[in-house]
């Protein structure tokens, strides 16, 4: 069993990374392998070229393609982002757009959760924004006991947010439980729900 934690911060060792580390440590205690995937700073926006619908690869983001290959073998995901201007970091937004637009089927029926880190405000709006990628992709959105927020400005300050760190650990426990239940269900032969033909409507037709 493995969970990939995506660090959407341009600062590889900042407060988002520290928060994800807290989640990862708890996963490891639950017997689940983890990997923190750093998206870096060279992420291009989705251009709606639609080439990925033929190739299943993003023509402009090798980092996205690298992640998707890893995601195929993963059992769950944590996506972390800092807050800039009351929203996701721009690099993370581009990463999420291109990842889920090109390969949403890779993530179907797998659990996911978002972790948001801020100095003060904007966490809930960024949290809502992130979760929409999961719900459109048929993922199971895992909760903690509060919104998965943590607060800090300078690197390391987030560790002083006791409630935030508690929520990181509980988030890992809850997702670990779900993953183990899924694995037990597979062993019992419980079938996954079928994806029937999707009906897509357009407001102008």
mmCIF file with all atom_site columns, C-alpha atoms in Angstrom:
data_model
loop_
_atom_site.group_PDB
_atom_site.id
_atom_site.type_symbol
_atom_site.label_atom_id
_atom_site.label_alt_id
_atom_site.label_comp_id
_atom_site.label_asym_id
_atom_site.label_entity_id
_atom_site.label_seq_id
_atom_site.pdbx_PDB_ins_code
_atom_site.Cartn_x
_atom_site.Cartn_y
_atom_site.Cartn_z
_atom_site.occupancy
_atom_site.B_iso_or_equiv
_atom_site.pdbx_formal_charge
_atom_site.auth_seq_id
_atom_site.auth_comp_id
_atom_site.auth_asym_id
_atom_site.auth_atom_id
_atom_site.pdbx_PDB_model_num
ATOM 1   C CA . UNK A 1 1   ? 0.000   0.000   0.000   1.00 0.00 ? 1   UNK A CA 1
ATOM 2   C CA . UNK A 1 2   ? 1.322   3.401   -0.963  1.00 0.00 ? 2   UNK A CA 1
ATOM 3   C CA . UNK A 1 3   ? 0.226   7.026   -0.768  1.00 0.00 ? 3   UNK A CA 1
ATOM 4   C CA . UNK A 1 4   ? 1.788   9.830   -2.809  1.00 0.00 ? 4   UNK A CA 1
ATOM 5   C CA . UNK A 1 5   ? 1.895   13.263  -1.202  1.00 0.00 ? 5   UNK A CA 1
ATOM 6   C CA . UNK A 1 6   ? 2.226   16.103  -3.705  1.00 0.00 ? 6   UNK A CA 1
ATOM 7   C CA . UNK A 1 7   ? 4.049   19.233  -2.606  1.00 0.00 ? 7   UNK A CA 1
ATOM 8   C CA . UNK A 1 8   ? 2.633   22.106  -4.657  1.00 0.00 ? 8   UNK A CA 1
ATOM 9   C CA . UNK A 1 9   ? 4.802   24.749  -3.040  1.00 0.00 ? 9   UNK A CA 1
ATOM 10  C CA . UNK A 1 10  ? 7.687   26.338  -4.954  1.00 0.00 ? 10  UNK A CA 1
ATOM 11  C CA . UNK A 1 11  ? 9.624   26.049  -1.675  1.00 0.00 ? 11  UNK A CA 1
ATOM 12  C CA . UNK A 1 12  ? 10.717  22.424  -1.396  1.00 0.00 ? 12  UNK A CA 1
ATOM 13  C CA . UNK A 1 13  ? 11.363  22.599  2.363   1.00 0.00 ? 13  UNK A CA 1
ATOM 14  C CA . UNK A 1 14  ? 8.679   25.118  3.396   1.00 0.00 ? 14  UNK A CA 1
ATOM 15  C CA . UNK A 1 15  ? 5.617   24.807  5.606   1.00 0.00 ? 15  UNK A CA 1
ATOM 16  C CA . UNK A 1 16  ? 3.623   22.819  3.041   1.00 0.00 ? 16  UNK A CA 1
ATOM 17  C CA . UNK A 1 17  ? 6.389   20.229  2.927   1.00 0.00 ? 17  UNK A CA 1
ATOM 18  C CA . UNK A 1 18  ? 6.566   20.105  6.723   1.00 0.00 ? 18  UNK A CA 1
ATOM 19  C CA . UNK A 1 19  ? 2.795   19.550  6.914   1.00 0.00 ? 19  UNK A CA 1
ATOM 20  C CA . UNK A 1 20  ? 2.985   16.742  4.382   1.00 0.00 ? 20  UNK A CA 1
ATOM 21  C CA . UNK A 1 21  ? 5.840   15.192  6.345   1.00 0.00 ? 21  UNK A CA 1
ATOM 22  C CA . UNK A 1 22  ? 3.584   15.068  9.398   1.00 0.00 ? 22  UNK A CA 1
ATOM 23  C CA . UNK A 1 23  ? 0.977   13.217  7.346   1.00 0.00 ? 23  UNK A CA 1
ATOM 24  C CA . UNK A 1 24  ? 3.606   10.875  5.911   1.00 0.00 ? 24  UNK A CA 1
ATOM 25  C CA . UNK A 1 25  ? 4.989   9.957   9.335   1.00 0.00 ? 25  UNK A CA 1
ATOM 26  C CA . UNK A 1 26  ? 1.550   8.858   10.471  1.00 0.00 ? 26  UNK A CA 1
ATOM 27  C CA . UNK A 1 27  ? 1.002   6.835   7.306   1.00 0.00 ? 27  UNK A CA 1
ATOM 28  C CA . UNK A 1 28  ? 4.288   5.049   7.951   1.00 0.00 ? 28  UNK A CA 1
ATOM 29  C CA . UNK A 1 29  ? 3.132   4.201   11.478  1.00 0.00 ? 29  UNK A CA 1
ATOM 30  C CA . UNK A 1 30  ? -0.004  2.731   9.905   1.00 0.00 ? 30  UNK A CA 1
ATOM 31  C CA . UNK A 1 31  ? 2.140   0.477   7.723   1.00 0.00 ? 31  UNK A CA 1
ATOM 32  C CA . UNK A 1 32  ? 1.632   2.458   4.518   1.00 0.00 ? 32  UNK A CA 1
ATOM 33  C CA . UNK A 1 33  ? 4.511   3.479   2.275   1.00 0.00 ? 33  UNK A CA 1
ATOM 34  C CA . UNK A 1 34  ? 4.761   7.136   1.263   1.00 0.00 ? 34  UNK A CA 1
ATOM 35  C CA . UNK A 1 35  ? 6.489   9.337   -1.273  1.00 0.00 ? 35  UNK A CA 1
ATOM 36  C CA . UNK A 1 36  ? 6.539   13.137  -1.322  1.00 0.00 ? 36  UNK A CA 1
ATOM 37  C CA . UNK A 1 37  ? 6.427   14.333  -4.930  1.00 0.00 ? 37  UNK A CA 1
ATOM 38  C CA . UNK A 1 38  ? 7.760   17.857  -5.508  1.00 0.00 ? 38  UNK A CA 1
ATOM 39  C CA . UNK A 1 39  ? 6.152   19.506  -8.555  1.00 0.00 ? 39  UNK A CA 1
ATOM 40  C CA . UNK A 1 40  ? 8.899   22.102  -8.913  1.00 0.00 ? 40  UNK A CA 1
ATOM 41  C CA . UNK A 1 41  ? 8.545   25.529  -10.479 1.00 0.00 ? 41  UNK A CA 1
ATOM 42  C CA . UNK A 1 42  ? 8.459   24.758  -14.193 1.00 0.00 ? 42  UNK A CA 1
ATOM 43  C CA . UNK A 1 43  ? 4.761   23.930  -14.641 1.00 0.00 ? 43  UNK A CA 1
ATOM 44  C CA . UNK A 1 44  ? 2.924   25.236  -17.688 1.00 0.00 ? 44  UNK A CA 1
ATOM 45  C CA . UNK A 1 45  ? -0.795  26.022  -17.772 1.00 0.00 ? 45  UNK A CA 1
ATOM 46  C CA . UNK A 1 46  ? -3.239  23.820  -19.638 1.00 0.00 ? 46  UNK A CA 1
ATOM 47  C CA . UNK A 1 47  ? -3.693  25.109  -23.188 1.00 0.00 ? 47  UNK A CA 1
ATOM 48  C CA . UNK A 1 48  ? -6.687  22.928  -24.023 1.00 0.00 ? 48  UNK A CA 1
ATOM 49  C CA . UNK A 1 49  ? -4.810  21.490  -27.001 1.00 0.00 ? 49  UNK A CA 1
ATOM 50  C CA . UNK A 1 50  ? -6.483  18.128  -26.302 1.00 0.00 ? 50  UNK A CA 1
ATOM 51  C CA . UNK A 1 51  ? -3.433  16.165  -27.460 1.00 0.00 ? 51  UNK A CA 1
ATOM 52  C CA . UNK A 1 52  ? -3.492  14.373  -24.098 1.00 0.00 ? 52  UNK A CA 1
ATOM 53  C CA . UNK A 1 53  ? -6.814  12.786  -25.011 1.00 0.00 ? 53  UNK A CA 1
ATOM 54  C CA . UNK A 1 54  ? -4.955  10.843  -27.694 1.00 0.00 ? 54  UNK A CA 1
ATOM 55  C CA . UNK A 1 55  ? -1.580  10.271  -26.042 1.00 0.00 ? 55  UNK A CA 1
ATOM 56  C CA . UNK A 1 56  ? -2.508  10.327  -22.321 1.00 0.00 ? 56  UNK A CA 1
ATOM 57  C CA . UNK A 1 57  ? 0.464   12.622  -21.817 1.00 0.00 ? 57  UNK A CA 1
ATOM 58  C CA . UNK A 1 58  ? 0.681   16.377  -21.332 1.00 0.00 ? 58  UNK A CA 1
ATOM 59  C CA . UNK A 1 59  ? 2.611   17.907  -24.237 1.00 0.00 ? 59  UNK A CA 1
ATOM 60  C CA . UNK A 1 60  ? 3.928   20.762  -22.086 1.00 0.00 ? 60  UNK A CA 1
ATOM 61  C CA . UNK A 1 61  ? 4.543   19.276  -18.617 1.00 0.00 ? 61  UNK A CA 1
ATOM 62  C CA . UNK A 1 62  ? 6.987   16.355  -18.251 1.00 0.00 ? 62  UNK A CA 1
ATOM 63  C CA . UNK A 1 63  ? 6.559   16.617  -14.479 1.00 0.00 ? 63  UNK A CA 1
ATOM 64  C CA . UNK A 1 64  ? 2.855   15.865  -14.821 1.00 0.00 ? 64  UNK A CA 1
ATOM 65  C CA . UNK A 1 65  ? 3.598   12.788  -16.936 1.00 0.00 ? 65  UNK A CA 1
ATOM 66  C CA . UNK A 1 66  ? 6.141   11.608  -14.376 1.00 0.00 ? 66  UNK A CA 1
ATOM 67  C CA . UNK A 1 67  ? 3.569   11.941  -11.611 1.00 0.00 ? 67  UNK A CA 1
ATOM 68  C CA . UNK A 1 68  ? 0.810   10.156  -13.533 1.00 0.00 ? 68  UNK A CA 1
ATOM 69  C CA . UNK A 1 69  ? 3.054   7.122   -14.067 1.00 0.00 ? 69  UNK A CA 1
ATOM 70  C CA . UNK A 1 70  ? 3.650   6.949   -10.325 1.00 0.00 ? 70  UNK A CA 1
ATOM 71  C CA . UNK A 1 71  ? -0.048  7.532   -9.628  1.00 0.00 ? 71  UNK A CA 1
ATOM 72  C CA . UNK A 1 72  ? -1.055  4.406   -11.527 1.00 0.00 ? 72  UNK A CA 1
ATOM 73  C CA . UNK A 1 73  ? 0.475   2.255   -8.785  1.00 0.00 ? 73  UNK A CA 1
ATOM 74  C CA . UNK A 1 74  ? -0.578  4.393   -5.806  1.00 0.00 ? 74  UNK A CA 1
ATOM 75  C CA . UNK A 1 75  ? -3.512  3.654   -3.491  1.00 0.00 ? 75  UNK A CA 1
ATOM 76  C CA . UNK A 1 76  ? -4.175  7.195   -2.285  1.00 0.00 ? 76  UNK A CA 1
ATOM 77  C CA . UNK A 1 77  ? -3.126  10.810  -2.609  1.00 0.00 ? 77  UNK A CA 1
ATOM 78  C CA . UNK A 1 78  ? -2.567  13.918  -0.531  1.00 0.00 ? 78  UNK A CA 1
ATOM 79  C CA . UNK A 1 79  ? -2.248  17.174  -2.471  1.00 0.00 ? 79  UNK A CA 1
ATOM 80  C CA . UNK A 1 80  ? -0.673  20.072  -0.576  1.00 0.00 ? 80  UNK A CA 1
ATOM 81  C CA . UNK A 1 81  ? -0.565  23.733  -1.530  1.00 0.00 ? 81  UNK A CA 1
ATOM 82  C CA . UNK A 1 82  ? 0.261   27.062  0.060   1.00 0.00 ? 82  UNK A CA 1
ATOM 83  C CA . UNK A 1 83  ? -2.203  29.929  -0.269  1.00 0.00 ? 83  UNK A CA 1
ATOM 84  C CA . UNK A 1 84  ? -1.383  32.876  -2.513  1.00 0.00 ? 84  UNK A CA 1
ATOM 85  C CA . UNK A 1 85  ? -4.022  35.578  -2.891  1.00 0.00 ? 85  UNK A CA 1
ATOM 86  C CA . UNK A 1 86  ? -6.717  33.476  -1.177  1.00 0.00 ? 86  UNK A CA 1
ATOM 87  C CA . UNK A 1 87  ? -6.307  30.646  -3.676  1.00 0.00 ? 87  UNK A CA 1
ATOM 88  C CA . UNK A 1 88  ? -4.068  27.767  -4.660  1.00 0.00 ? 88  UNK A CA 1
ATOM 89  C CA . UNK A 1 89  ? -0.497  28.511  -5.637  1.00 0.00 ? 89  UNK A CA 1
ATOM 90  C CA . UNK A 1 90  ? -0.430  29.137  -9.393  1.00 0.00 ? 90  UNK A CA 1
ATOM 91  C CA . UNK A 1 91  ? 1.961   26.256  -10.073 1.00 0.00 ? 91  UNK A CA 1
ATOM 92  C CA . UNK A 1 92  ? -0.281  23.847  -8.188  1.00 0.00 ? 92  UNK A CA 1
ATOM 93  C CA . UNK A 1 93  ? -3.348  25.071  -10.057 1.00 0.00 ? 93  UNK A CA 1
ATOM 94  C CA . UNK A 1 94  ? -1.626  24.409  -13.397 1.00 0.00 ? 94  UNK A CA 1
ATOM 95  C CA . UNK A 1 95  ? -0.427  21.022  -12.153 1.00 0.00 ? 95  UNK A CA 1
ATOM 96  C CA . UNK A 1 96  ? -3.909  19.978  -11.065 1.00 0.00 ? 96  UNK A CA 1
ATOM 97  C CA . UNK A 1 97  ? -5.504  21.221  -14.299 1.00 0.00 ? 97  UNK A CA 1
ATOM 98  C CA . UNK A 1 98  ? -3.150  19.312  -16.560 1.00 0.00 ? 98  UNK A CA 1
ATOM 99  C CA . UNK A 1 99  ? -2.975  16.179  -14.410 1.00 0.00 ? 99  UNK A CA 1
ATOM 100 C CA . UNK A 1 100 ? -6.697  15.641  -14.083 1.00 0.00 ? 100 UNK A CA 1
ATOM 101 C CA . UNK A 1 101 ? -7.589  16.837  -17.573 1.00 0.00 ? 101 UNK A CA 1
ATOM 102 C CA . UNK A 1 102 ? -5.160  14.410  -19.159 1.00 0.00 ? 102 UNK A CA 1
ATOM 103 C CA . UNK A 1 103 ? -5.618  11.332  -16.958 1.00 0.00 ? 103 UNK A CA 1
ATOM 104 C CA . UNK A 1 104 ? -8.595  11.542  -14.599 1.00 0.00 ? 104 UNK A CA 1
ATOM 105 C CA . UNK A 1 105 ? -9.349  7.828   -15.013 1.00 0.00 ? 105 UNK A CA 1
ATOM 106 C CA . UNK A 1 106 ? -6.079  6.975   -13.231 1.00 0.00 ? 106 UNK A CA 1
ATOM 107 C CA . UNK A 1 107 ? -7.518  8.427   -10.021 1.00 0.00 ? 107 UNK A CA 1
ATOM 108 C CA . UNK A 1 108 ? -11.049 7.007   -10.091 1.00 0.00 ? 108 UNK A CA 1
ATOM 109 C CA . UNK A 1 109 ? -12.204 5.298   -6.875  1.00 0.00 ? 109 UNK A CA 1
ATOM 110 C CA . UNK A 1 110 ? -8.975  6.120   -5.061  1.00 0.00 ? 110 UNK A CA 1
ATOM 111 C CA . UNK A 1 111 ? -9.002  8.250   -1.881  1.00 0.00 ? 111 UNK A CA 1
ATOM 112 C CA . UNK A 1 112 ? -7.650  11.789  -1.926  1.00 0.00 ? 112 UNK A CA 1
ATOM 113 C CA . UNK A 1 113 ? -7.357  14.756  0.366   1.00 0.00 ? 113 UNK A CA 1
ATOM 114 C CA . UNK A 1 114 ? -6.074  18.298  0.198   1.00 0.00 ? 114 UNK A CA 1
ATOM 115 C CA . UNK A 1 115 ? -3.758  20.042  2.664   1.00 0.00 ? 115 UNK A CA 1
ATOM 116 C CA . UNK A 1 116 ? -3.685  23.824  2.639   1.00 0.00 ? 116 UNK A CA 1
ATOM 117 C CA . UNK A 1 117 ? -1.097  26.022  4.369   1.00 0.00 ? 117 UNK A CA 1
ATOM 118 C CA . UNK A 1 118 ? -1.360  29.776  4.840   1.00 0.00 ? 118 UNK A CA 1
ATOM 119 C CA . UNK A 1 119 ? -0.086  32.691  6.839   1.00 0.00 ? 119 UNK A CA 1
ATOM 120 C CA . UNK A 1 120 ? -3.595  33.641  7.881   1.00 0.00 ? 120 UNK A CA 1
ATOM 121 C CA . UNK A 1 121 ? -6.528  33.624  5.420   1.00 0.00 ? 121 UNK A CA 1
ATOM 122 C CA . UNK A 1 122 ? -7.672  31.949  2.211   1.00 0.00 ? 122 UNK A CA 1
ATOM 123 C CA . UNK A 1 123 ? -7.380  28.346  3.346   1.00 0.00 ? 123 UNK A CA 1
ATOM 124 C CA . UNK A 1 124 ? -11.044 27.418  2.990   1.00 0.00 ? 124 UNK A CA 1
ATOM 125 C CA . UNK A 1 125 ? -11.397 28.845  -0.519  1.00 0.00 ? 125 UNK A CA 1
ATOM 126 C CA . UNK A 1 126 ? -8.253  27.018  -1.633  1.00 0.00 ? 126 UNK A CA 1
ATOM 127 C CA . UNK A 1 127 ? -9.516  23.864  0.108   1.00 0.00 ? 127 UNK A CA 1
ATOM 128 C CA . UNK A 1 128 ? -12.811 24.013  -1.803  1.00 0.00 ? 128 UNK A CA 1
ATOM 129 C CA . UNK A 1 129 ? -10.983 24.642  -5.069  1.00 0.00 ? 129 UNK A CA 1
ATOM 130 C CA . UNK A 1 130 ? -8.719  21.635  -4.624  1.00 0.00 ? 130 UNK A CA 1
ATOM 131 C CA . UNK A 1 131 ? -11.495 19.217  -3.691  1.00 0.00 ? 131 UNK A CA 1
ATOM 132 C CA . UNK A 1 132 ? -13.363 19.835  -6.944  1.00 0.00 ? 132 UNK A CA 1
ATOM 133 C CA . UNK A 1 133 ? -10.658 17.958  -8.851  1.00 0.00 ? 133 UNK A CA 1
ATOM 134 C CA . UNK A 1 134 ? -11.379 14.897  -6.724  1.00 0.00 ? 134 UNK A CA 1
ATOM 135 C CA . UNK A 1 135 ? -15.145 14.910  -7.024  1.00 0.00 ? 135 UNK A CA 1
ATOM 136 C CA . UNK A 1 136 ? -15.130 15.253  -10.823 1.00 0.00 ? 136 UNK A CA 1
ATOM 137 C CA . UNK A 1 137 ? -12.746 12.283  -11.008 1.00 0.00 ? 137 UNK A CA 1
ATOM 138 C CA . UNK A 1 138 ? -14.829 9.841   -8.933  1.00 0.00 ? 138 UNK A CA 1
ATOM 139 C CA . UNK A 1 139 ? -12.393 9.913   -6.026  1.00 0.00 ? 139 UNK A CA 1
ATOM 140 C CA . UNK A 1 140 ? -13.222 9.416   -2.350  1.00 0.00 ? 140 UNK A CA 1
ATOM 141 C CA . UNK A 1 141 ? -12.562 12.646  -0.467  1.00 0.00 ? 141 UNK A CA 1
ATOM 142 C CA . UNK A 1 142 ? -11.120 11.911  2.969   1.00 0.00 ? 142 UNK A CA 1
ATOM 143 C CA . UNK A 1 143 ? -11.652 14.230  5.920   1.00 0.00 ? 143 UNK A CA 1
ATOM 144 C CA . UNK A 1 144 ? -9.875  14.874  9.194   1.00 0.00 ? 144 UNK A CA 1
ATOM 145 C CA . UNK A 1 145 ? -11.783 16.427  12.093  1.00 0.00 ? 145 UNK A CA 1
ATOM 146 C CA . UNK A 1 146 ? -11.591 19.942  10.680  1.00 0.00 ? 146 UNK A CA 1
ATOM 147 C CA . UNK A 1 147 ? -10.565 21.419  7.355   1.00 0.00 ? 147 UNK A CA 1
ATOM 148 C CA . UNK A 1 148 ? -7.058  20.219  6.540   1.00 0.00 ? 148 UNK A CA 1
ATOM 149 C CA . UNK A 1 149 ? -5.440  23.590  7.224   1.00 0.00 ? 149 UNK A CA 1
ATOM 150 C CA . UNK A 1 150 ? -2.204  24.553  8.914   1.00 0.00 ? 150 UNK A CA 1
ATOM 151 C CA . UNK A 1 151 ? -0.777  27.991  9.571   1.00 0.00 ? 151 UNK A CA 1
ATOM 152 C CA . UNK A 1 152 ? 2.699   29.465  9.467   1.00 0.00 ? 152 UNK A CA 1
ATOM 153 C CA . UNK A 1 153 ? 4.709   32.144  7.717   1.00 0.00 ? 153 UNK A CA 1
ATOM 154 C CA . UNK A 1 154 ? 8.414   31.422  8.073   1.00 0.00 ? 154 UNK A CA 1
ATOM 155 C CA . UNK A 1 155 ? 9.592   27.866  7.298   1.00 0.00 ? 155 UNK A CA 1
ATOM 156 C CA . UNK A 1 156 ? 9.078   25.702  10.361  1.00 0.00 ? 156 UNK A CA 1
ATOM 157 C CA . UNK A 1 157 ? 6.401   27.844  12.002  1.00 0.00 ? 157 UNK A CA 1
ATOM 158 C CA . UNK A 1 158 ? 3.660   25.468  10.906  1.00 0.00 ? 158 UNK A CA 1
ATOM 159 C CA . UNK A 1 159 ? 4.987   22.911  13.388  1.00 0.00 ? 159 UNK A CA 1
ATOM 160 C CA . UNK A 1 160 ? 3.815   25.206  16.175  1.00 0.00 ? 160 UNK A CA 1
ATOM 161 C CA . UNK A 1 161 ? 0.203   24.925  14.978  1.00 0.00 ? 161 UNK A CA 1
ATOM 162 C CA . UNK A 1 162 ? -0.820  22.117  17.329  1.00 0.00 ? 162 UNK A CA 1
ATOM 163 C CA . UNK A 1 163 ? -4.342  21.746  15.979  1.00 0.00 ? 163 UNK A CA 1
ATOM 164 C CA . UNK A 1 164 ? -3.087  21.819  12.396  1.00 0.00 ? 164 UNK A CA 1
ATOM 165 C CA . UNK A 1 165 ? -0.552  19.078  13.082  1.00 0.00 ? 165 UNK A CA 1
ATOM 166 C CA . UNK A 1 166 ? -3.180  17.020  14.892  1.00 0.00 ? 166 UNK A CA 1
ATOM 167 C CA . UNK A 1 167 ? -5.420  17.263  11.827  1.00 0.00 ? 167 UNK A CA 1
ATOM 168 C CA . UNK A 1 168 ? -2.559  16.138  9.590   1.00 0.00 ? 168 UNK A CA 1
ATOM 169 C CA . UNK A 1 169 ? -2.074  13.006  11.674  1.00 0.00 ? 169 UNK A CA 1
ATOM 170 C CA . UNK A 1 170 ? -5.791  12.246  11.891  1.00 0.00 ? 170 UNK A CA 1
ATOM 171 C CA . UNK A 1 171 ? -6.122  12.723  8.145   1.00 0.00 ? 171 UNK A CA 1
ATOM 172 C CA . UNK A 1 172 ? -3.513  10.020  7.610   1.00 0.00 ? 172 UNK A CA 1
ATOM 173 C CA . UNK A 1 173 ? -5.250  7.687   10.054  1.00 0.00 ? 173 UNK A CA 1
ATOM 174 C CA . UNK A 1 174 ? -8.597  8.142   8.322   1.00 0.00 ? 174 UNK A CA 1
ATOM 175 C CA . UNK A 1 175 ? -7.176  7.580   4.840   1.00 0.00 ? 175 UNK A CA 1
ATOM 176 C CA . UNK A 1 176 ? -5.172  4.572   6.013   1.00 0.00 ? 176 UNK A CA 1
ATOM 177 C CA . UNK A 1 177 ? -8.378  3.055   7.367   1.00 0.00 ? 177 UNK A CA 1
ATOM 178 C CA . UNK A 1 178 ? -10.180 3.601   4.050   1.00 0.00 ? 178 UNK A CA 1
ATOM 179 C CA . UNK A 1 179 ? -7.335  2.123   1.998   1.00 0.00 ? 179 UNK A CA 1
ATOM 180 C CA . UNK A 1 180 ? -7.228  -0.950  4.217   1.00 0.00 ? 180 UNK A CA 1
ATOM 181 C CA . UNK A 1 181 ? -10.996 -1.340  3.905   1.00 0.00 ? 181 UNK A CA 1
ATOM 182 C CA . UNK A 1 182 ? -10.700 -1.144  0.130   1.00 0.00 ? 182 UNK A CA 1
ATOM 183 C CA . UNK A 1 183 ? -8.006  -3.810  0.116   1.00 0.00 ? 183 UNK A CA 1
ATOM 184 C CA . UNK A 1 184 ? -10.124 -6.054  2.349   1.00 0.00 ? 184 UNK A CA 1
ATOM 185 C CA . UNK A 1 185 ? -13.093 -5.527  0.040   1.00 0.00 ? 185 UNK A CA 1
ATOM 186 C CA . UNK A 1 186 ? -11.054 -6.573  -2.978  1.00 0.00 ? 186 UNK A CA 1
ATOM 187 C CA . UNK A 1 187 ? -10.027 -9.774  -1.195  1.00 0.00 ? 187 UNK A CA 1
ATOM 188 C CA . UNK A 1 188 ? -13.685 -10.517 -0.471  1.00 0.00 ? 188 UNK A CA 1
ATOM 189 C CA . UNK A 1 189 ? -14.544 -10.061 -4.132  1.00 0.00 ? 189 UNK A CA 1
ATOM 190 C CA . UNK A 1 190 ? -16.635 -6.916  -3.729  1.00 0.00 ? 190 UNK A CA 1
ATOM 191 C CA . UNK A 1 191 ? -16.989 -5.425  -7.189  1.00 0.00 ? 191 UNK A CA 1
ATOM 192 C CA . UNK A 1 192 ? -16.240 -1.809  -7.976  1.00 0.00 ? 192 UNK A CA 1
ATOM 193 C CA . UNK A 1 193 ? -19.102 0.313   -9.303  1.00 0.00 ? 193 UNK A CA 1
ATOM 194 C CA . UNK A 1 194 ? -19.314 0.444   -13.080 1.00 0.00 ? 194 UNK A CA 1
ATOM 195 C CA . UNK A 1 195 ? -18.962 3.712   -14.934 1.00 0.00 ? 195 UNK A CA 1
ATOM 196 C CA . UNK A 1 196 ? -21.992 3.763   -17.185 1.00 0.00 ? 196 UNK A CA 1
ATOM 197 C CA . UNK A 1 197 ? -22.187 5.983   -20.235 1.00 0.00 ? 197 UNK A CA 1
ATOM 198 C CA . UNK A 1 198 ? -21.892 9.571   -19.107 1.00 0.00 ? 198 UNK A CA 1
ATOM 199 C CA . UNK A 1 199 ? -24.550 12.068  -20.152 1.00 0.00 ? 199 UNK A CA 1
ATOM 200 C CA . UNK A 1 200 ? -23.041 15.480  -20.863 1.00 0.00 ? 200 UNK A CA 1
ATOM 201 C CA . UNK A 1 201 ? -25.335 18.418  -21.477 1.00 0.00 ? 201 UNK A CA 1
ATOM 202 C CA . UNK A 1 202 ? -24.641 21.886  -22.784 1.00 0.00 ? 202 UNK A CA 1
ATOM 203 C CA . UNK A 1 203 ? -26.546 24.933  -21.610 1.00 0.00 ? 203 UNK A CA 1
ATOM 204 C CA . UNK A 1 204 ? -26.891 26.341  -25.131 1.00 0.00 ? 204 UNK A CA 1
ATOM 205 C CA . UNK A 1 205 ? -28.241 23.162  -26.756 1.00 0.00 ? 205 UNK A CA 1
#
